[in-house]
């Protein structure tokens, strides 16, 4: 390739890459001339090699300023005689080693050694003549399937070169790639392009091996891949630290700080808690269901939960007049003689309940008549579905199918249940994401709707529902179920807790989530959770505290008014063991910040020993850093004296 064809900026870039780089290994397969070379044509093979594609390129590839060609006559490869071997230099000082096999038949003699030669190659060049269709078909059908997995596995660049002008009996040779006049005897452009796609190769067509086609087209592509190969080898070379001299001191290595211990949170038991309320919380039930035909008692429920989950029950139980009560939207309503609603209130709804057996809920009762026979049979499964959040449609369908034994009856009942939840479409028809049950009780959080208890906290009035509190908190279950004053009183005073903290505590009981606004608020909720023995809320607050502290930058940690040592004391006092261990590691990882604070001396001997053992950076590193700085200062002084 001439100097005019080789861009100046590429020559400048290569001068910086070729100082100490190794060689480039090119493996060439196939013959550019029709008929190829046989196994006994050694001398002819050398003559053909000197007039071949790569030999022609290397003979015209001397970089300006460096004398001519530095090559040797081709000779046989020592380990694999099928390959002719020769070399040259390109880009000034880059040695190119070429191993060329012009006959595919010679490769079959020792395929294992051929594979070892290909494995060491940086670039692979596959050549064929467009006028030798028989040889091309042999390459495509026999050798290409064997080469394809190897080339893809090693990831080396491949160049597929079609050499020669297609012959035409009616006139001069045709160089048009779309010409179809010689397809019977020549290799068409489309087949060569398809072979290149199969091999993942770059496809070139050279009508002849003159300086123009070899230097301009083939040379440009080959030089591009050689440059990429040199860049890759430069990246793989070990990095030389030029800035350090033999007598230059090296800085000490600083290890990463110890990983902070994880804070684990239990899985939510919200659906199980409400299921327990339906099964065993009859003492706090205020809704009774009766069969419409026999008047038989079917079961008990809690108005607060039903109103939170179902708009149907909310309107049915809270509506003042019968006109406000919902009408079923199921298909049975369209039949003649069908009831106008699935449920109805008995004698106007809220009344004093009749005398009931021991264990039944005392006080005012809302009695509902179930008019639908399917709902009478599967009322328990329907209530369980509503209490668990109203999203487990598959479990509901399986449960009612065991009882009804009829697909039509199951479909009708599912339509009635959807009317309870205000669902216009069947969950099968529209993909719906599972929405957890905690989102449902959030509708009645801090709401007076069916509230049966009021907490007085620092002058604030916080309405709540005993059924939800009993299901979610064991301490409140004992408080409202035992012989305590809170069990008989509607107003319950709360002492020792702020109104915001207790409201956050109630929010967790209703929604199963906790989002404190600050570290101090999270610690206050943690103390409240420990007071009422809600372990999961306590662990959630521990996670919040850790997240807030870990998100603070070092400058903010140094200037913040939050005392980490006092947080450590409170965590230990209120049985927050995970937070206690995490804070010890956090203090150790930020030792240089907290060791200079006045409250650092409040650590016990055991805690200080633990922090000193895990401190970062370690004492050894600080000592090595001090020695390194001293050596640097001495070396700088000695250089100044020499100057």
Coordinates of C-alpha atoms in Angstrom, one line a residue:
X1 CA 0.0 0.0 0.0
X2 CA 1.4 3.4 -1.0
X3 CA 2.0 6.3 1.3
X4 CA -0.9 8.3 -0.3
X5 CA -3.3 5.5 0.4
X6 CA -2.2 5.1 4.0
X7 CA -3.6 8.1 6.0
X8 CA -1.2 10.3 7.9
X9 CA -3.2 10.1 11.2
X10 CA -3.1 6.3 11.0
X11 CA 0.7 6.3 10.5
X12 CA 1.1 8.6 13.6
X13 CA -1.2 6.4 15.7
X14 CA 0.7 3.3 14.7
X15 CA 4.1 4.8 15.5
X16 CA 2.9 5.0 19.1
X17 CA 1.6 1.4 19.1
X18 CA 4.5 -0.4 17.4
X19 CA 7.3 0.5 19.8
X20 CA 7.5 -2.7 21.7
X21 CA 4.5 -4.8 20.4
X22 CA 4.9 -8.3 19.2
X23 CA 3.9 -9.8 15.8
X24 CA 0.6 -10.4 14.0
X25 CA -0.1 -13.9 13.0
X26 CA -2.2 -14.3 9.8
X27 CA -3.5 -17.7 8.6
X28 CA -4.6 -17.9 5.0
X29 CA -6.7 -20.8 3.6
X30 CA -7.6 -21.6 0.0
X31 CA -6.4 -20.7 -3.5
X32 CA -7.0 -17.6 -5.6
X33 CA -6.5 -19.4 -8.9
X34 CA -8.9 -21.9 -10.5
X35 CA -8.0 -25.5 -9.7
X36 CA -6.0 -24.9 -6.6
X37 CA -2.7 -26.7 -5.7
X38 CA -2.3 -30.4 -5.3
X39 CA -0.4 -32.2 -2.7
X40 CA 2.6 -32.9 -4.9
X41 CA 3.0 -29.5 -6.4
X42 CA 5.5 -28.1 -4.0
X43 CA 7.5 -25.9 -6.4
X44 CA 4.5 -24.6 -8.2
X45 CA 3.1 -23.9 -4.8
X46 CA 6.0 -21.6 -4.0
X47 CA 5.6 -19.8 -7.3
X48 CA 1.9 -19.4 -6.7
X49 CA 2.6 -18.2 -3.2
X50 CA 4.8 -15.4 -4.4
X51 CA 2.1 -14.3 -6.8
X52 CA -0.7 -14.7 -4.3
X53 CA -2.9 -12.3 -2.5
X54 CA -1.1 -11.8 0.8
X55 CA 2.3 -12.0 -0.9
X56 CA 1.2 -9.2 -3.3
X57 CA 0.0 -7.1 -0.4
X58 CA 3.2 -7.5 1.7
X59 CA 5.4 -6.8 -1.2
X60 CA 3.9 -3.3 -1.5
X61 CA 3.3 -2.6 2.2
X62 CA 6.6 -1.0 3.3
X63 CA 6.0 2.2 5.4
X64 CA 7.7 5.3 3.9
X65 CA 11.0 5.9 5.5
X66 CA 11.8 2.2 6.1
X67 CA 13.5 0.3 3.4
X68 CA 11.5 -2.1 1.3
X69 CA 10.6 -5.6 2.1
X70 CA 12.0 -7.5 5.0
X71 CA 10.7 -10.9 4.0
X72 CA 12.1 -14.4 3.4
X73 CA 11.3 -16.9 0.7
X74 CA 8.4 -19.1 1.6
X75 CA 9.1 -22.3 3.3
X76 CA 7.2 -25.2 4.8
X77 CA 5.8 -25.0 8.3
X78 CA 7.9 -27.2 10.7
X79 CA 5.0 -28.9 12.4
X80 CA 2.4 -28.8 9.6
X81 CA 3.8 -29.1 6.1
X82 CA 0.5 -28.2 4.6
X83 CA 1.3 -24.5 5.4
X84 CA 3.7 -22.3 3.5
X85 CA 5.3 -19.8 5.9
X86 CA 6.7 -16.3 5.2
X87 CA 6.9 -13.0 7.0
X88 CA 7.3 -9.2 6.5
X89 CA 7.1 -6.0 8.4
X90 CA 4.3 -3.4 8.3
X91 CA 3.7 -0.1 10.0
X92 CA 7.4 0.3 10.3
X93 CA 8.2 -2.2 13.1
X94 CA 5.4 -4.7 13.3
X95 CA 6.3 -8.2 12.1
X96 CA 3.6 -10.1 10.2
X97 CA 3.8 -13.9 10.2
X98 CA 1.8 -15.5 7.4
X99 CA 1.0 -19.2 7.2
X100 CA -0.7 -20.0 3.9
X101 CA -2.3 -23.3 2.8
X102 CA -3.5 -23.1 -0.8
X103 CA -5.0 -26.6 -1.0
X104 CA -8.0 -27.6 1.2
X105 CA -7.2 -31.3 0.6
X106 CA -3.9 -31.0 2.5
X107 CA -5.8 -29.9 5.6
X108 CA -7.5 -33.3 6.0
X109 CA -4.1 -35.1 6.6
X110 CA -3.7 -33.6 10.1
X111 CA -6.7 -31.7 11.3
X112 CA -5.5 -31.5 14.9
X113 CA -2.3 -29.6 13.9
X114 CA -4.4 -27.3 11.6
X115 CA -6.6 -26.5 14.6
X116 CA -3.6 -25.6 16.7
X117 CA -2.4 -23.3 13.9
X118 CA -5.8 -21.6 13.7
X119 CA -6.0 -21.2 17.4
X120 CA -2.8 -19.1 17.4
X121 CA -4.0 -16.8 14.5
X122 CA -4.9 -13.2 15.0
X123 CA -6.6 -12.8 11.6
X124 CA -7.9 -15.5 9.2
X125 CA -8.1 -15.0 5.4
X126 CA -10.2 -17.4 3.3
X127 CA -9.7 -17.2 -0.5
X128 CA -11.4 -18.7 -3.4
X129 CA -11.7 -18.2 -7.2
X130 CA -15.0 -17.1 -8.5
X131 CA -14.3 -19.3 -11.6
X132 CA -13.9 -22.5 -9.6
X133 CA -17.4 -23.3 -8.5
X134 CA -16.5 -26.9 -7.6
X135 CA -13.9 -25.8 -5.1
X136 CA -16.2 -23.2 -3.6
X137 CA -19.0 -25.8 -3.1
X138 CA -16.4 -28.1 -1.3
X139 CA -15.5 -25.2 1.0
X140 CA -19.1 -24.3 1.7
X141 CA -20.4 -27.8 2.2
X142 CA -17.4 -29.6 3.8
X143 CA -15.0 -27.2 5.5
X144 CA -17.2 -24.3 6.5
X145 CA -19.2 -26.4 9.0
X146 CA -16.0 -27.5 10.6
X147 CA -14.5 -24.0 10.7
X148 CA -17.6 -22.1 11.8
X149 CA -17.7 -23.2 15.5
X150 CA -14.0 -22.7 15.9
X151 CA -14.0 -19.2 14.5
X152 CA -17.0 -18.2 16.6
X153 CA -15.4 -19.6 19.7
X154 CA -12.1 -17.9 19.3
X155 CA -13.7 -14.6 18.1
X156 CA -10.9 -13.7 15.6
X157 CA -11.6 -11.5 12.6
X158 CA -12.2 -13.4 9.3
X159 CA -11.9 -12.0 5.8
X160 CA -13.5 -13.9 2.9
X161 CA -12.0 -12.9 -0.5
X162 CA -13.4 -13.8 -3.9
X163 CA -10.7 -13.3 -6.5
X164 CA -11.1 -13.2 -10.3
X165 CA -13.5 -11.9 -13.0
X166 CA -16.5 -14.1 -13.9
X167 CA -16.2 -15.7 -17.3
X168 CA -18.8 -15.2 -20.0
X169 CA -18.8 -17.2 -23.3
X170 CA -20.6 -14.5 -25.2
X171 CA -18.2 -11.7 -24.5
X172 CA -15.5 -10.3 -22.2
X173 CA -15.5 -11.3 -18.5
X174 CA -18.3 -9.7 -16.5
X175 CA -17.5 -8.0 -13.3
X176 CA -21.1 -7.2 -12.3
X177 CA -22.0 -9.0 -9.0
X178 CA -25.6 -9.3 -10.2
X179 CA -24.8 -10.9 -13.5
X180 CA -26.5 -14.3 -13.9
X181 CA -25.1 -15.3 -17.3
X182 CA -22.3 -17.4 -15.8
X183 CA -23.9 -18.9 -12.7
X184 CA -23.5 -22.4 -14.1
X185 CA -19.7 -22.2 -14.1
X186 CA -18.9 -19.3 -11.7
X187 CA -19.7 -18.5 -8.1
X188 CA -22.3 -15.8 -7.9
X189 CA -22.1 -12.8 -5.6
X190 CA -25.0 -14.0 -3.5
X191 CA -23.5 -17.3 -2.6
X192 CA -20.2 -15.7 -1.5
X193 CA -22.1 -13.2 0.6
X194 CA -24.1 -16.0 2.2
X195 CA -20.9 -17.9 3.1
X196 CA -19.4 -14.8 4.7
X197 CA -22.5 -14.5 6.8
X198 CA -22.3 -18.1 7.9
X199 CA -18.7 -17.6 8.9
X200 CA -19.1 -14.2 10.4
X201 CA -16.6 -12.8 7.9
X202 CA -16.0 -9.6 6.0
X203 CA -16.7 -10.2 2.3
X204 CA -14.5 -8.8 -0.5
X205 CA -14.5 -9.2 -4.2
X206 CA -11.3 -8.5 -6.1
X207 CA -11.5 -8.8 -10.0
X208 CA -7.7 -9.0 -10.2
X209 CA -4.6 -9.0 -8.0
X210 CA -3.2 -5.7 -9.2
X211 CA -1.9 -2.9 -7.0
X212 CA -5.2 -1.0 -7.0
X213 CA -7.5 -3.8 -5.8
X214 CA -4.9 -5.4 -3.5
X215 CA -3.7 -2.2 -1.9
X216 CA -6.9 -0.1 -1.9
X217 CA -9.6 -2.7 -1.0
X218 CA -8.0 -5.7 0.5
X219 CA -5.1 -3.7 2.2
X220 CA -7.5 -1.3 3.8
X221 CA -9.6 -4.0 5.4
X222 CA -6.6 -6.0 6.5
X223 CA -4.9 -3.0 8.0
X224 CA -8.0 -2.1 9.9
X225 CA -8.1 -5.5 11.6
X226 CA -4.3 -5.4 12.2
X227 CA -4.7 -2.0 14.0
X228 CA -7.6 -3.5 16.1
X229 CA -5.4 -6.5 16.9
X230 CA -2.5 -4.2 18.0
X231 CA -4.8 -2.2 20.2
X232 CA -6.2 -5.3 21.9
X233 CA -2.7 -6.6 22.6
X234 CA -1.7 -3.2 24.0
X235 CA -4.6 -3.4 26.4
X236 CA -3.6 -6.9 27.5
X237 CA 0.0 -5.9 28.3
X238 CA 0.8 -5.3 32.0
X239 CA 0.4 -1.7 33.0
X240 CA 3.8 -0.1 33.5
X241 CA 4.0 2.4 36.3
X242 CA 6.2 5.0 34.7
X243 CA 5.7 7.5 37.5
X244 CA 7.5 5.3 40.0
X245 CA 11.2 5.0 39.9
X246 CA 13.2 2.3 41.6
X247 CA 13.9 4.4 44.7
X248 CA 10.4 6.0 44.7
X249 CA 8.4 5.0 47.8
X250 CA 5.1 3.2 47.2
X251 CA 2.0 4.3 49.1
X252 CA 0.5 1.7 51.4
X253 CA -2.5 -0.4 50.3
X254 CA -5.8 0.5 52.0
X255 CA -8.2 -2.4 52.3
X256 CA -11.9 -2.0 52.0
X257 CA -13.9 -1.5 55.2
X258 CA -15.7 -4.5 56.7
X259 CA -19.1 -5.1 55.3
X260 CA -21.9 -4.0 57.5
X261 CA -24.1 -6.8 59.0
X262 CA -27.5 -7.2 57.4
X263 CA -30.7 -6.3 59.2
X264 CA -33.3 -8.9 58.5
X265 CA -37.1 -8.4 58.6
X266 CA -39.7 -11.2 58.9
X267 CA -42.2 -11.8 56.2
X268 CA -45.5 -10.2 56.5
X269 CA -48.3 -12.1 58.4
X270 CA -51.0 -9.6 57.5
X271 CA -53.3 -12.1 55.6
X272 CA -52.8 -14.7 58.3
X273 CA -53.7 -12.1 61.0
X274 CA -57.0 -11.2 59.4
X275 CA -57.7 -14.9 58.7
X276 CA -57.3 -15.5 62.5
X277 CA -59.7 -12.6 63.1
X278 CA -62.4 -14.3 61.0
X279 CA -61.8 -17.7 62.5
X280 CA -61.4 -16.8 66.2
X281 CA -62.3 -13.1 66.6
X282 CA -66.0 -13.7 67.2
X283 CA -65.9 -11.7 70.4
X284 CA -65.4 -8.5 68.4
X285 CA -67.7 -9.4 65.5
X286 CA -70.6 -6.9 64.8
X287 CA -72.1 -8.4 61.6
X288 CA -74.2 -11.6 61.5
X289 CA -75.3 -13.4 58.4
X290 CA -78.6 -15.4 58.1
X291 CA -80.0 -17.6 55.3
X292 CA -82.8 -15.9 53.5
X293 CA -85.0 -19.0 53.2
X294 CA -84.6 -20.6 56.6
X295 CA -83.3 -17.8 58.8
X296 CA -80.4 -20.0 59.9
X297 CA -77.3 -18.3 61.3
X298 CA -74.5 -18.6 58.7
X299 CA -71.6 -16.8 60.4
X300 CA -70.1 -13.7 61.9
X301 CA -67.9 -10.9 60.5
X302 CA -66.5 -7.5 61.3
X303 CA -68.0 -4.4 59.7
X304 CA -64.8 -2.5 59.7
X305 CA -63.0 -5.1 57.6
X306 CA -65.9 -5.6 55.2
X307 CA -66.3 -1.8 54.7
X308 CA -62.6 -1.4 54.1
X309 CA -62.4 -4.2 51.5
X310 CA -65.8 -4.0 49.7
X311 CA -67.6 -0.9 48.4
X312 CA -70.7 -3.1 48.3
X313 CA -70.7 -3.7 52.1
X314 CA -69.7 -0.1 52.8
X315 CA -72.8 1.2 51.0
X316 CA -75.0 -1.6 52.5
X317 CA -73.9 -1.1 56.1
X318 CA -73.4 2.7 56.1
X319 CA -76.3 3.7 53.8
X320 CA -79.1 5.4 55.8
X321 CA -82.0 4.4 53.5
X322 CA -82.8 1.3 51.5
X323 CA -82.4 3.3 48.3
X324 CA -78.7 3.8 49.0
X325 CA -78.1 0.1 49.3
X326 CA -76.4 -1.5 46.3
X327 CA -78.2 -3.8 43.8
X328 CA -76.4 -6.8 42.5
X329 CA -74.9 -6.5 39.1
X330 CA -74.7 -10.2 38.5
X331 CA -76.4 -12.1 35.7
X332 CA -79.1 -13.6 38.0
X333 CA -80.7 -10.2 38.4
X334 CA -81.8 -10.2 34.7
X335 CA -83.9 -13.3 35.2
X336 CA -87.6 -13.0 36.1
X337 CA -88.4 -13.6 39.8
X338 CA -84.7 -13.2 40.8
X339 CA -84.0 -11.2 44.0
X340 CA -83.1 -7.6 43.5
X341 CA -80.0 -7.9 45.7
X342 CA -77.7 -10.5 47.1
X343 CA -77.9 -9.2 50.6
X344 CA -80.3 -7.1 52.6
X345 CA -80.4 -5.8 56.1
X346 CA -82.8 -7.2 58.7
X347 CA -85.3 -4.8 60.2
X348 CA -83.4 -1.7 59.1
X349 CA -79.9 -2.9 59.8
X350 CA -78.3 -1.7 63.1
X351 CA -80.2 -3.0 66.1
X352 CA -79.7 -4.5 69.4
X353 CA -78.9 -8.1 68.8
X354 CA -81.2 -10.8 70.2
X355 CA -80.0 -13.0 73.0
X356 CA -77.1 -15.1 71.8
X357 CA -75.0 -18.0 73.1
X358 CA -71.9 -17.6 75.3
X359 CA -69.0 -16.3 73.3
X360 CA -71.1 -14.4 70.8
X361 CA -70.3 -10.7 70.4
X362 CA -72.3 -8.4 72.8
X363 CA -73.7 -5.0 72.0
X364 CA -75.2 -3.6 68.7
X365 CA -75.3 -5.9 65.8
X366 CA -75.8 -5.5 62.0
X367 CA -77.8 -8.5 60.7
X368 CA -77.6 -9.3 57.0
X369 CA -79.9 -11.7 55.1
X370 CA -78.2 -13.7 52.4
X371 CA -80.7 -14.2 49.6
X372 CA -78.5 -15.9 47.0
X373 CA -78.4 -19.8 47.5
X374 CA -74.9 -20.0 46.0
X375 CA -73.6 -17.4 48.4
X376 CA -75.2 -19.2 51.4
X377 CA -73.3 -22.4 50.5
X378 CA -69.9 -20.6 50.0
X379 CA -70.3 -17.7 52.4
X380 CA -67.3 -18.8 54.5
X381 CA -65.0 -19.1 51.5
X382 CA -66.2 -15.7 50.3
X383 CA -65.5 -14.0 53.6
X384 CA -62.1 -15.6 53.8
X385 CA -61.3 -14.3 50.4
X386 CA -62.4 -10.8 51.4
X387 CA -60.5 -10.9 54.7
X388 CA -57.2 -11.9 53.0
X389 CA -57.4 -8.8 50.8
X390 CA -59.6 -9.7 47.9
X391 CA -56.9 -10.7 45.4
X392 CA -56.5 -14.5 45.7
X393 CA -58.9 -15.3 42.9
X394 CA -57.4 -18.7 42.0
X395 CA -57.6 -19.9 45.6
X396 CA -61.2 -18.8 45.9
X397 CA -62.2 -20.5 42.6
X398 CA -60.5 -23.8 43.8
X399 CA -62.3 -23.6 47.2
X400 CA -65.8 -23.0 45.8
X401 CA -65.3 -25.6 43.0
X402 CA -64.9 -28.3 45.7
X403 CA -68.3 -27.3 47.2
X404 CA -70.4 -26.5 44.1
X405 CA -69.1 -29.2 41.7
X406 CA -70.5 -27.2 38.8
X407 CA -68.5 -24.9 36.5
X408 CA -71.6 -22.9 35.8
X409 CA -72.4 -22.4 39.5
X410 CA -68.7 -21.5 40.1
X411 CA -68.8 -18.8 37.3
X412 CA -72.0 -17.3 38.7
X413 CA -70.6 -17.2 42.3
X414 CA -67.4 -15.6 41.0
X415 CA -69.4 -12.9 39.3
X416 CA -71.3 -12.2 42.6
X417 CA -68.0 -11.9 44.4
X418 CA -66.7 -9.4 41.8
X419 CA -69.8 -7.3 42.4
X420 CA -68.8 -7.1 46.1
X421 CA -65.4 -5.6 45.1
X422 CA -66.8 -3.4 42.3
X423 CA -64.9 -5.4 39.6
X424 CA -66.3 -4.7 36.1
X425 CA -64.2 -7.4 34.4
X426 CA -63.2 -10.9 35.2
X427 CA -59.6 -11.2 36.4
X428 CA -59.1 -13.9 33.7
X429 CA -59.8 -11.4 30.9
X430 CA -57.5 -8.7 32.1
X431 CA -54.1 -9.4 33.6
X432 CA -54.0 -7.9 37.1
X433 CA -51.1 -7.6 39.4
X434 CA -51.5 -9.1 42.9
X435 CA -52.3 -6.3 45.3
X436 CA -51.5 -7.3 48.9
X437 CA -54.2 -7.1 51.6
X438 CA -52.6 -4.3 53.7
X439 CA -53.7 -1.7 51.1
X440 CA -57.4 -2.5 51.9
X441 CA -57.5 -1.6 55.6
X442 CA -55.8 1.7 54.8
X443 CA -59.3 2.9 53.7
X444 CA -60.4 2.9 57.3
X445 CA -57.1 4.0 59.0
X446 CA -57.7 7.0 61.3
X447 CA -61.4 7.0 60.2
X448 CA -64.4 7.2 62.5
X449 CA -66.3 4.7 60.2
X450 CA -67.3 1.8 62.5
X451 CA -64.8 2.9 65.0
X452 CA -65.3 1.4 68.5
X453 CA -62.3 2.8 70.3
X454 CA -60.7 6.2 70.6
X455 CA -57.1 6.8 71.7
X456 CA -56.3 10.0 73.5
X457 CA -52.6 10.8 72.9
X458 CA -51.3 14.3 74.0
X459 CA -54.7 15.8 73.4
X460 CA -55.1 14.2 69.9
X461 CA -58.1 12.0 69.1
X462 CA -57.2 8.9 67.1
X463 CA -60.1 6.6 66.2
X464 CA -59.4 2.9 65.7
X465 CA -61.1 -0.5 65.4
X466 CA -60.7 -3.1 68.1
X467 CA -61.0 -6.0 65.6
X468 CA -58.0 -4.8 63.6
X469 CA -56.0 -4.0 66.7
X470 CA -56.7 -7.4 68.2
X471 CA -55.7 -9.2 65.0
X472 CA -52.5 -7.3 64.5
X473 CA -51.1 -6.8 68.1
X474 CA -50.9 -9.4 70.8
X475 CA -50.6 -6.8 73.6
X476 CA -53.8 -5.0 72.4
X477 CA -55.5 -8.4 72.1
X478 CA -54.9 -9.1 75.7
X479 CA -55.8 -5.5 76.7
X480 CA -59.2 -5.5 75.0
X481 CA -60.0 -9.2 75.7
X482 CA -59.1 -9.4 79.4
X483 CA -60.5 -7.9 82.5
X484 CA -58.9 -4.5 82.0
X485 CA -60.5 -1.0 82.0
X486 CA -59.6 -0.6 78.3
X487 CA -61.9 -3.6 77.5
X488 CA -65.0 -1.8 78.8
X489 CA -64.1 1.8 77.9
X490 CA -64.5 3.5 74.5
X491 CA -61.8 6.1 75.2
X492 CA -58.3 4.8 76.0
X493 CA -55.6 7.3 77.0
X494 CA -52.0 6.6 75.9
X495 CA -49.0 7.9 77.9
X496 CA -45.3 8.1 77.2
X497 CA -45.7 8.3 73.4
X498 CA -46.2 11.3 71.1
X499 CA -49.3 11.5 68.9
X500 CA -47.2 11.3 65.7
X501 CA -45.4 8.2 66.9
X502 CA -48.5 6.4 68.0
X503 CA -50.2 7.4 64.7
X504 CA -47.3 5.8 62.8
X505 CA -47.7 2.7 65.0
X506 CA -51.4 2.5 64.1
X507 CA -50.6 3.1 60.5
X508 CA -48.4 0.0 60.5
X509 CA -51.2 -2.1 62.1
X510 CA -53.6 -1.1 59.3
X511 CA -51.3 -1.0 56.3
X512 CA -48.3 -3.2 57.3
X513 CA -45.9 -0.4 56.2
X514 CA -43.7 2.0 58.1
X515 CA -42.1 5.2 56.6
X516 CA -40.6 7.4 59.4
X517 CA -39.5 10.8 58.3
X518 CA -36.2 10.9 60.2
X519 CA -33.8 8.8 62.3
X520 CA -35.3 10.1 65.5
X521 CA -38.8 9.4 64.4
X522 CA -37.8 5.9 63.4
X523 CA -36.2 5.4 66.9
X524 CA -39.4 6.6 68.5
X525 CA -41.6 4.2 66.5
X526 CA -39.1 1.4 67.4
X527 CA -39.6 2.2 71.1
X528 CA -43.4 2.1 70.7
X529 CA -43.1 -1.2 68.7
X530 CA -41.0 -2.7 71.5
X531 CA -43.6 -1.5 74.1
X532 CA -46.4 -3.3 72.3
X533 CA -44.2 -6.3 71.2
X534 CA -44.6 -5.9 67.5
X535 CA -41.3 -7.4 66.4
X536 CA -41.7 -6.9 62.6
X537 CA -42.3 -3.2 63.0
X538 CA -39.3 -3.0 65.3
X539 CA -37.1 -4.6 62.6
X540 CA -38.6 -2.3 59.9
X541 CA -37.6 0.7 62.1
X542 CA -34.1 -0.8 62.4
X543 CA -33.8 -0.9 58.6
X544 CA -35.0 2.7 58.4
X545 CA -32.4 3.9 60.9
X546 CA -29.6 2.0 59.0
X547 CA -30.7 3.4 55.7
X548 CA -30.9 7.0 56.9
X549 CA -27.4 6.8 58.5
X550 CA -25.8 5.0 55.6
X551 CA -27.1 7.6 53.1
X552 CA -25.4 10.4 55.0
X553 CA -22.0 11.6 53.6
X554 CA -19.0 11.8 55.8
X555 CA -19.2 15.6 56.1
X556 CA -22.8 15.4 57.3
X557 CA -22.0 12.6 59.8
X558 CA -19.2 14.8 61.3
X559 CA -21.5 17.8 61.7
X560 CA -24.9 16.2 62.5
X561 CA -26.5 16.7 65.9
X562 CA -27.6 13.1 66.1
X563 CA -25.6 11.2 68.7
X564 CA -24.8 7.7 67.3
X565 CA -23.5 6.6 70.7
X566 CA -26.9 7.5 72.3
X567 CA -28.7 5.6 69.4
X568 CA -26.5 2.7 70.4
X569 CA -27.6 3.0 74.0
X570 CA -31.3 3.2 73.1
X571 CA -31.0 0.2 70.7
X572 CA -29.5 -1.9 73.5
X573 CA -32.1 -0.7 76.0
X574 CA -35.1 -1.6 73.8
X575 CA -33.8 -5.0 72.6
X576 CA -33.0 -3.9 69.1
X577 CA -30.1 -6.4 68.8
X578 CA -29.6 -6.1 65.1
X579 CA -29.4 -2.3 65.2
X580 CA -27.0 -2.5 68.1
X581 CA -24.6 -4.7 66.2
X582 CA -25.0 -2.7 63.1
X583 CA -24.2 0.6 64.9
X584 CA -21.0 -0.9 66.4
X585 CA -19.8 -1.8 62.9
X586 CA -20.9 1.6 61.6
X587 CA -18.9 3.4 64.2
X588 CA -15.9 1.2 63.4
X589 CA -16.2 1.9 59.7
X590 CA -16.3 5.7 60.4
X591 CA -13.7 5.6 63.2
X592 CA -11.9 8.8 62.3
X593 CA -15.3 10.7 62.5
X594 CA -16.8 9.3 65.7
X595 CA -13.5 8.9 67.7
X596 CA -13.2 12.7 67.9
X597 CA -16.7 13.3 69.3
X598 CA -17.2 13.9 73.0
X599 CA -19.6 11.1 73.5
X600 CA -17.2 8.5 72.2
X601 CA -15.9 8.0 75.8
X602 CA -19.4 6.7 76.7
X603 CA -18.6 3.4 75.0
X604 CA -18.1 0.5 77.4
X605 CA -14.8 -1.4 77.5
X606 CA -16.3 -4.3 75.6
X607 CA -17.8 -2.0 72.9
X608 CA -14.6 -0.1 72.5
X609 CA -12.6 -3.3 72.1
X610 CA -15.0 -4.4 69.4
X611 CA -14.8 -1.0 67.6
X612 CA -11.0 -1.0 67.8
X613 CA -10.8 -4.4 66.4
X614 CA -12.9 -3.5 63.4
X615 CA -11.8 0.1 63.0
X616 CA -11.2 1.5 59.5
X617 CA -8.6 2.5 58.5
X618 CA -6.6 0.3 60.8
X619 CA -3.8 1.4 63.0
X620 CA -1.3 -0.5 60.9
X621 CA -2.4 1.4 57.7
X622 CA -2.1 4.8 59.5
X623 CA 1.4 3.9 60.7
X624 CA 2.5 2.9 57.2
X625 CA 0.9 6.0 55.8
X626 CA 2.9 8.1 58.2
X627 CA 6.1 6.4 57.3
X628 CA 5.3 6.9 53.6
X629 CA 4.8 10.6 54.1
X630 CA 8.0 10.9 56.0
X631 CA 9.9 9.2 53.2
X632 CA 8.3 11.4 50.6
X633 CA 9.3 14.5 52.5
X634 CA 12.9 13.2 52.9
X635 CA 13.1 12.4 49.2
X636 CA 11.8 15.9 48.3
X637 CA 14.4 17.5 50.6
X638 CA 17.2 15.5 49.0
X639 CA 16.0 16.5 45.5
X640 CA 15.9 20.2 46.5
X641 CA 19.5 19.9 47.9
X642 CA 20.7 18.5 44.6
X643 CA 19.0 21.2 42.6

